Amino acid sequence: MNGAQALMKTLADAGIEVCFSNPGTSEMHFVAALDSEPRMRAVLALFEGVATGAADGYARMAGKPAATLLHLGCGLGNGLANLHNARKGKVPVVNIVGDHATHHVPFDAQLQSDIETVARNVSPGFVRTSKTTATLCADAVAAIQAARGLPGQVATLILPADVSWGEGGTPCPPPPAPAPPPADDASVAAIASAIRSGGKAALLLGSNALREPALLAAARIAAQCGVKLFCEVFPTRLERGAGLPAVERIAYLAELATLQLTGIEHLVLVDAKPPVSFFAYPGKASELVPDGCRVHVLATPAQDAGASLDRLAAALGATQATPALQPVARPSRPRGRLSAAKVCKAVGHLLPERAIVIDEAITSGLLLGAMTAGAPRHDLLTLTGGAIGQGLPNAVGAAIACPDRPVIALVGDGSAMYTLQALWTMARERLDVTTIIFNNASYSVLNVELERVGADAAPGPKARSQLDLHGPVLDFCRLAQGMGVHAARADSAESFCKALEYALARPGPHLIEAVVPEALGGTKRRMLPWLLRSLPRLPLPLARTLKHKIAP
């Protein structure tokens, strides 16, 4: 075997069955080796950000890493944004980056770059350049072990061309499965004591604490002790819907998140970090934990969140408590002129069983959670790192990980243009993905932020033009059809429901362009900063009612 063939067998033996690739010359021996390993599926992306985002979505749903194949430092740079999202979501990815042959590096050819330095931005826990064919597979096993451990991470393996083509490659056996520990006795006892103390307590759940077994344990604790259940603002993967415990997501807007946490005396972190403001704002705090609230850590990202919650439930005598579960409830079928809210309502009305919902709708998706809360159980994937362009690639990966489940991706028009090439991969792989594009011809969230940061009381035409997508308005139907995806445009609730029913009834990729006004536009957008500033001065019940109206 040459190095690439031995590497391919090592990956497959470790259970890595999919490689999302955008290769170049330095990776040709790896590409040729794909045919030597029938267990490895190769999925071509037309842009590296699609490959990395697809690997992220795949791992979220498969529970194990895929591989990426990127071309040199420039290719890695093109894929960085979605590797950033994977890093923030603690998602395992084995990120293989080709490099020039070792003897070619001193000549500083046109594509020569410092790949290790670039990689450390998204792969701080593991970056390694394989030096010889003989050590390549051992390096690969180390990368797999790093990616699969807790917390999951992007592990970057840099593969020089001569290490790949060199003879004498020897496959290595897979690493042992990770066995993360639960919370220790002392931590469990201290947190149980804090909850029993009588102060208002809440669990903040993240990552691995948002799957059904952990959610049920948390819900039993809540039922027994009156504890509030929160989850991170952008969960990596949240199992939700009818028959599952409901958790309240921390709000994106810092003022609303502060309101949610007001009165909490004990905040218990379970595979989550203390909430902070998404951005800094003049005169506003970055930390959102209220003064006087004690923060406790039940499970770090390196610990078993589900087992830790089970131990806490036992310590609190809650193992037999009856958890509160979300009842079955669907919104009615929307009618009339289409709006972002009516799109969310239609999704809640028609959502099929066991769907995977990917939310990158930004402002247009404000009502999505409320409208789908009582729909059939489903998984929700969100924008963990805040770098837009994740939604469409995540849908590719999720559909490959779960080919028997429908995938619905809700994406803003600005976000969609970052990685629109994902539609081509959906068509090529015949993936069962329904993409909903909210076309409001605006970077709506940035218009909101322009009002909030107080950059200028009256932004002028040049400032406004940087946040506007008119002239020309994007035609997503034609763009999708040009990449082989069936597409339809809807500007009424009736036509949208018809298009969604059509897409869900027929396998393969579909796109629905929802022509809608901005969800937070005009008067609403101008009033929002004033309303947010007013919340601390309002009676708490009224403030929370207003919060529910803005972001239910």
XYZ file of C-alpha atoms in Angstrom:
552
model
C 0.000 0.000 0.000
C 0.988 3.592 -0.478
C 0.293 6.067 2.305
C -3.075 7.172 0.969
C -4.370 3.598 0.660
C -3.249 2.733 4.182
C -4.819 5.935 5.485
C -8.104 5.103 3.763
C -8.250 1.672 5.415
C -7.360 3.159 8.801
C -10.201 5.666 8.522
C -12.753 3.052 7.464
C -11.689 0.600 10.170
C -12.337 3.379 12.714
C -15.902 3.820 11.442
C -15.320 6.912 9.311
C -17.469 6.158 6.290
C -17.900 9.512 4.510
C -15.386 11.966 3.107
C -16.616 15.428 2.056
C -14.049 16.678 -0.411
C -12.860 19.550 -2.534
C -9.472 18.230 -3.689
C -6.589 19.623 -5.711
C -3.312 18.363 -7.174
C -1.635 17.583 -3.851
C -4.513 15.286 -2.874
C -4.681 13.163 -6.046
C -3.278 10.016 -4.427
C -5.890 10.283 -1.675
C -8.568 10.704 -4.371
C -7.278 7.626 -6.223
C -7.286 5.650 -2.965
C -11.030 6.216 -2.538
C -11.611 3.416 -5.049
C -9.555 1.025 -2.909
C -11.969 1.280 0.041
C -15.605 0.316 -0.655
C -16.690 1.382 2.848
C -15.814 5.022 2.189
C -18.425 7.265 0.533
C -16.960 10.250 -1.309
C -19.104 13.398 -1.560
C -17.873 16.250 -3.746
C -18.521 19.856 -2.756
C -17.981 22.774 -5.138
C -16.725 24.977 -2.305
C -14.724 24.052 0.778
C -17.249 25.723 3.108
C -19.842 23.233 1.880
C -17.523 20.300 2.607
C -16.732 21.469 6.133
C -20.345 22.399 6.936
C -21.547 19.051 5.604
C -19.056 17.206 7.816
C -20.424 19.207 10.754
C -24.073 18.335 9.970
C -23.185 14.688 9.389
C -21.445 14.333 12.765
C -24.278 16.041 14.637
C -26.722 13.431 13.376
C -24.497 10.350 12.992
C -22.832 10.778 16.377
C -19.406 10.181 14.841
C -17.006 12.138 12.649
C -16.748 12.278 8.902
C -13.555 13.242 7.107
C -12.998 16.332 5.022
C -10.429 16.621 2.228
C -9.234 20.162 1.537
C -6.566 21.555 -0.798
C -3.632 23.267 0.919
C -3.908 26.332 3.141
C -6.115 28.256 0.732
C -8.682 25.468 0.629
C -8.592 25.265 4.406
C -9.112 29.022 4.562
C -12.203 28.724 2.377
C -13.624 26.146 4.792
C -12.776 27.949 8.041
C -16.175 29.522 8.807
C -18.004 26.215 9.075
C -15.105 24.594 10.913
C -15.497 27.492 13.361
C -19.177 26.569 13.771
C -18.182 22.940 14.351
C -15.611 23.975 16.961
C -18.140 26.084 18.849
C -20.656 23.229 18.680
C -18.051 20.709 19.966
C -18.647 18.629 16.838
C -16.126 15.911 15.853
C -14.489 16.356 12.437
C -11.362 14.678 11.041
C -10.093 17.517 8.880
C -7.538 16.301 6.307
C -5.647 19.036 4.496
C -3.281 18.238 1.651
C 0.097 19.931 1.466
C 2.990 20.191 -0.982
C 5.515 17.349 -0.963
C 8.014 17.890 1.847
C 10.925 18.419 -0.531
C 8.923 21.048 -2.466
C 8.197 23.277 0.536
C 11.536 25.220 0.503
C 10.807 26.545 -2.986
C 7.850 28.662 -1.740
C 5.603 27.814 -4.704
C 2.511 29.882 -5.429
C 0.201 27.932 -3.103
C 2.698 27.487 -0.275
C 1.372 28.689 3.118
C 1.629 28.011 6.836
C -1.240 25.515 7.122
C -0.666 24.719 10.786
C -1.106 28.355 11.815
C -4.327 28.639 9.801
C -5.657 25.370 11.245
C -5.106 26.314 14.892
C -7.891 28.888 14.657
C -10.481 26.128 14.390
C -8.494 23.125 15.590
C -6.674 24.314 18.721
C -6.606 20.878 20.354
C -5.072 18.865 17.522
C -3.001 19.946 14.515
C -0.379 17.589 13.156
C 1.622 17.361 9.936
C 2.518 13.784 9.005
C 6.243 13.626 8.276
C 6.596 10.114 6.826
C 4.507 7.428 5.202
C 5.478 5.034 7.993
C 3.935 7.262 10.701
C 0.921 8.515 8.723
C -1.638 6.024 9.998
C -0.545 6.441 13.625
C -1.048 10.177 13.144
C -4.496 9.489 11.702
C -5.472 7.350 14.698
C -4.391 10.158 17.022
C -6.554 12.605 15.031
C -9.566 10.271 15.181
C -9.125 9.798 18.916
C -8.926 13.553 19.471
C -12.008 14.240 17.337
C -14.152 11.540 18.947
C -13.330 12.350 22.554
C -15.277 14.704 24.797
C -15.539 17.490 24.066
C -15.717 16.703 20.372
C -13.363 18.775 18.266
C -11.989 19.491 14.819
C -8.774 17.462 14.529
C -6.625 18.612 11.604
C -4.243 16.172 9.919
C -1.978 17.756 7.291
C -0.998 15.311 4.550
C 2.058 16.163 2.389
C 1.801 14.771 -1.132
C 4.913 12.585 -0.871
C 3.702 11.084 2.423
C 0.510 10.197 0.556
C 2.191 8.673 -2.493
C 5.054 7.015 -0.622
C 5.139 3.208 -0.503
C 5.114 1.140 2.675
C 1.959 2.486 4.279
C 0.728 0.341 7.172
C -2.891 0.634 8.423
C -3.317 1.047 12.179
C -6.109 -0.379 14.339
C -8.820 2.050 15.497
C -8.492 3.854 18.815
C -10.596 2.735 21.801
C -14.056 4.222 22.173
C -14.150 7.228 24.504
C -15.420 6.583 28.033
C -16.033 10.003 29.612
C -16.615 10.072 33.378
C -19.779 11.436 35.043
C -19.779 14.189 37.641
C -18.022 13.225 40.849
C -19.821 12.611 44.159
C -18.746 15.905 45.691
C -20.064 18.005 42.788
C -23.369 16.138 42.742
C -23.831 16.505 46.502
C -22.990 20.225 46.468
C -25.417 20.970 43.628
C -28.172 18.863 45.222
C -27.687 20.857 48.424
C -27.897 24.153 46.524
C -31.134 23.089 44.818
C -32.630 21.998 48.158
C -31.690 25.317 49.760
C -34.888 26.918 48.549
C -33.398 29.506 46.208
C -34.720 29.627 42.669
C -32.586 27.265 40.561
C -32.180 26.542 36.856
C -30.335 24.000 34.748
C -28.614 25.351 31.634
C -28.243 22.441 29.217
C -25.919 22.280 26.228
C -24.595 19.857 23.602
C -24.882 16.273 24.885
C -27.402 17.249 27.573
C -30.025 17.957 24.892
C -30.666 14.382 23.786
C -33.718 12.445 24.999
C -32.216 10.466 27.944
C -30.530 13.539 29.408
C -33.604 15.708 28.787
C -35.803 13.214 30.646
C -33.434 13.168 33.620
C -33.409 16.980 33.684
C -37.208 17.085 33.414
C -37.541 14.695 36.370
C -35.357 17.019 38.443
C -37.522 19.954 37.340
C -40.730 18.110 38.265
C -39.398 17.070 41.670
C -37.699 20.317 42.695
C -39.279 23.122 40.649
C -36.081 23.772 38.728
C -36.266 25.812 35.510
C -34.864 24.235 32.334
C -32.906 26.379 29.883
C -30.742 25.462 26.918
C -28.062 27.341 25.021
C -29.142 30.013 22.567
C -27.755 28.000 19.630
C -27.866 24.285 20.493
C -25.739 21.860 18.491
C -28.562 19.321 18.355
C -31.797 19.583 20.331
C -34.339 16.761 20.387
C -37.772 18.348 20.756
C -41.450 18.110 19.897
C -44.496 16.259 21.203
C -43.699 13.679 23.877
C -40.333 15.188 24.842
C -39.492 17.616 27.649
C -39.657 21.257 26.627
C -36.701 23.505 27.413
C -36.544 27.272 27.025
C -33.764 28.541 24.780
C -31.747 31.470 26.078
C -32.588 34.461 23.874
C -30.174 35.852 21.288
C -30.754 39.453 22.395
C -28.814 40.067 25.606
C -31.567 42.200 27.132
C -34.061 39.344 26.736
C -31.622 36.747 28.046
C -31.018 38.887 31.148
C -34.770 39.012 31.664
C -35.021 35.220 31.437
C -32.356 34.777 34.119
C -33.671 37.453 36.481
C -34.388 35.946 39.885
C -32.296 32.819 39.372
C -30.118 32.219 42.457
C -28.425 28.989 41.365
C -27.518 28.334 37.725
C -26.304 24.774 37.116
C -24.278 24.223 33.942
C -24.573 20.866 32.194
C -22.183 20.684 29.223
C -22.707 24.419 28.784
C -20.897 27.666 29.535
C -22.274 30.700 31.389
C -24.308 32.818 28.965
C -22.668 35.922 27.514
C -23.826 38.611 25.122
C -23.346 37.690 21.457
C -21.675 41.058 20.843
C -20.509 43.961 22.980
C -22.754 47.030 23.115
C -21.926 50.472 24.504
C -22.753 50.669 28.201
C -24.015 47.072 28.470
C -22.554 44.116 30.342
C -21.078 41.186 28.440
C -21.815 38.627 31.166
C -25.499 37.761 31.424
C -25.540 35.852 34.719
C -27.370 38.178 37.162
C -25.623 39.617 40.200
C -26.029 37.352 43.208
C -26.553 34.219 41.126
C -24.168 31.386 41.959
C -22.936 29.330 39.008
C -22.382 25.589 39.559
C -20.847 23.098 37.118
C -22.474 19.668 37.138
C -20.824 18.370 33.948
C -18.011 19.908 31.944
C -17.837 19.256 28.181
C -15.329 16.473 28.972
C -17.819 14.624 31.190
C -20.860 12.437 30.498
C -23.773 14.882 30.719
C -26.538 12.264 30.727
C -24.939 10.131 33.449
C -24.275 13.276 35.507
C -27.950 14.281 35.335
C -28.961 10.741 36.337
C -26.700 10.997 39.383
C -28.162 14.377 40.334
C -31.704 13.045 39.916
C -30.872 10.143 42.250
C -29.368 12.508 44.835
C -32.559 14.601 44.757
C -34.902 11.594 44.943
C -36.240 12.433 41.487
C -35.623 9.175 39.607
C -39.311 8.210 39.822
C -40.703 11.713 39.272
C -43.019 12.179 36.300
C -41.439 14.565 33.795
C -43.553 17.229 32.112
C -43.737 16.436 28.387
C -44.708 18.645 25.488
C -48.301 17.864 24.427
C -49.287 17.345 20.807
C -50.268 20.688 19.307
C -50.024 21.987 15.754
C -50.843 25.501 14.549
C -53.675 25.898 12.069
C -53.007 26.162 8.345
C -51.999 29.761 7.522
C -53.828 31.834 4.939
C -53.383 35.120 3.091
C -50.318 37.155 2.183
C -47.121 35.318 3.075
C -44.965 36.486 5.979
C -42.074 34.957 7.876
C -44.429 34.120 10.744
C -46.791 32.297 8.368
C -43.916 30.279 6.905
C -43.028 29.132 10.436
C -46.700 28.377 11.073
C -46.909 26.284 7.902
C -43.808 24.322 8.902
C -45.376 23.589 12.289
C -48.635 22.587 10.623
C -47.023 20.205 8.109
C -43.823 19.011 9.811
C -43.455 15.248 9.195
C -42.466 12.635 11.759
C -38.754 12.362 12.617
C -37.762 15.408 10.594
C -34.403 17.111 10.957
C -34.931 20.874 11.075
C -31.979 23.176 10.375
C -32.537 26.754 11.454
C -30.464 29.504 9.870
C -33.437 31.762 9.284
C -32.039 34.507 11.561
C -34.816 37.118 12.135
C -37.325 35.324 9.880
C -37.282 32.288 12.169
C -38.245 34.081 15.386
C -41.517 32.125 15.642
C -40.159 28.768 14.464
C -39.636 27.355 17.957
C -43.116 28.306 19.150
C -44.801 27.026 15.990
C -43.069 23.613 16.076
C -43.033 22.988 19.849
C -45.924 20.499 19.746
C -45.218 19.109 16.267
C -44.055 15.495 15.888
C -40.694 14.923 17.526
C -37.768 16.178 15.514
C -34.148 17.269 15.798
C -33.152 20.920 15.613
C -29.684 21.987 14.422
C -28.695 25.632 14.822
C -25.945 28.131 14.024
C -23.589 27.261 16.886
C -20.737 29.598 16.015
C -22.710 32.440 14.466
C -20.812 32.254 11.137
C -23.562 32.329 8.519
C -23.472 29.897 5.619
C -23.926 26.810 7.799
C -27.541 25.871 7.056
C -27.358 24.449 3.523
C -24.126 22.453 4.095
C -25.479 21.134 7.426
C -28.513 19.884 5.516
C -26.266 17.952 3.110
C -24.461 16.227 5.975
C -27.605 15.511 7.992
C -29.327 13.955 4.968
C -26.345 11.674 4.313
C -26.181 10.667 7.984
C -29.931 9.911 8.141
C -31.138 8.969 4.646
C -34.451 7.681 6.019
C -35.397 11.033 7.595
C -36.683 14.207 5.888
C -34.476 17.280 6.252
C -35.931 20.795 6.232
C -33.500 23.724 6.124
C -34.800 27.240 6.804
C -32.283 29.817 5.613
C -32.152 33.571 5.158
C -31.461 34.963 1.708
C -28.153 36.546 2.715
C -27.011 33.391 4.516
C -27.954 31.183 1.568
C -25.610 33.014 -0.786
C -22.560 32.116 1.306
C -22.769 28.408 0.460
C -25.401 28.117 -2.274
C -23.208 25.522 -4.003
C -24.615 23.021 -1.483
C -27.697 22.768 -3.713
C -25.564 21.162 -6.430
C -24.337 18.515 -3.992
C -27.930 17.860 -2.882
C -28.898 17.236 -6.499
C -25.834 15.124 -7.292
C -26.376 12.919 -4.214
C -30.200 12.930 -4.589
C -30.678 13.990 -0.982
C -34.105 14.307 0.621
C -33.749 17.976 1.612
C -36.389 20.687 1.437
C -34.768 24.123 1.540
C -36.866 27.145 2.468
C -35.269 30.482 1.583
C -36.737 33.569 3.242
C -36.283 36.195 0.531
C -36.806 39.578 2.188
C -34.050 41.248 0.115
C -32.208 42.377 3.233
C -29.569 41.539 5.795
C -32.382 42.046 8.262
C -30.497 41.105 11.412
C -27.817 43.699 10.596
C -30.464 46.385 10.179
C -31.617 45.470 13.679
C -28.058 45.628 14.995
C -27.482 49.014 13.331
C -30.357 50.372 15.402
C -29.164 48.658 18.604
C -25.501 49.655 18.638
C -26.292 53.351 18.277
C -23.808 53.790 15.417
C -25.792 56.734 14.020
C -29.187 58.146 14.867
C -30.018 58.466 11.167
C -27.946 56.140 8.947
C -27.477 57.527 5.464
C -27.910 55.893 2.067
C -24.388 54.425 1.876
C -24.769 52.770 5.276
C -28.214 51.419 4.444
C -27.037 50.113 1.064
C -24.561 47.778 2.787
C -27.449 45.963 4.491
C -29.860 45.832 1.554
C -30.157 43.110 -1.100
C -32.327 44.967 -3.618
C -30.977 45.867 -7.035
C -31.010 43.134 -8.200
C -33.257 41.005 -6.009
C -31.956 37.444 -5.932
C -33.935 34.827 -7.890
C -33.450 31.635 -5.914
C -35.725 29.564 -8.118
C -33.505 30.090 -11.148
C -30.357 29.614 -9.091
C -31.663 26.314 -7.718
C -32.866 25.051 -11.097
C -29.447 25.862 -12.558
C -27.955 23.417 -10.038
C -30.494 20.664 -10.640
C -32.871 21.305 -7.735
C -36.645 21.548 -8.203
C -37.799 24.984 -7.058
C -40.985 26.989 -6.534
C -41.708 30.559 -5.438
C -44.467 31.445 -2.980
C -45.842 34.833 -1.948
C -49.059 33.615 -0.327
C -49.609 31.205 2.535
C -51.722 29.004 0.277
C -49.049 28.675 -2.409
C -46.360 28.075 0.226
C -48.321 25.253 1.878
C -48.947 23.687 -1.518
C -45.240 23.847 -2.385
C -44.213 22.400 0.994
C -46.689 19.519 0.685
C -45.369 18.785 -2.802
C -41.755 18.773 -1.607
C -42.424 16.580 1.416
C -44.338 14.043 -0.682
C -41.547 13.535 -3.226
C -38.020 12.298 -2.468
C -35.059 14.344 -3.555
C -34.046 17.971 -3.120
C -36.560 20.804 -3.370
C -36.306 24.546 -2.793
C -39.108 26.926 -1.869
C -38.426 30.632 -2.223
C -40.655 32.389 0.313
C -41.061 36.021 -0.696
C -41.706 37.817 2.582
C -41.331 41.259 4.151
C -38.759 41.686 6.909
C -39.948 40.132 10.169
C -38.407 43.052 12.068
C -38.774 45.923 9.661
C -39.970 49.502 9.642
C -41.645 50.619 12.871
C -40.885 47.327 14.658
C -37.169 47.724 14.026
C -37.131 51.370 15.126
C -39.046 50.568 18.310
C -36.974 47.529 19.302
C -33.968 49.359 20.827
C -36.295 51.625 22.837
C -38.292 48.631 24.049
C -35.180 46.688 25.045
C -33.872 49.675 27.019
C -37.221 49.946 28.786
C -37.433 46.339 29.986
C -35.434 46.769 33.247
C -37.811 49.566 34.369
C -41.007 47.584 33.738
C -42.746 45.275 36.222
C -41.256 41.794 35.752
C -44.523 40.102 34.618
C -45.086 42.793 31.970
C -41.463 42.644 30.829
C -41.669 38.870 30.410
C -44.905 39.175 28.463
C -43.214 41.609 26.074
C -40.226 39.257 25.782
C -42.562 36.448 24.770
C -44.083 38.682 22.081
C -40.666 39.550 20.641
C -39.006 36.131 20.891
C -41.332 33.343 22.047
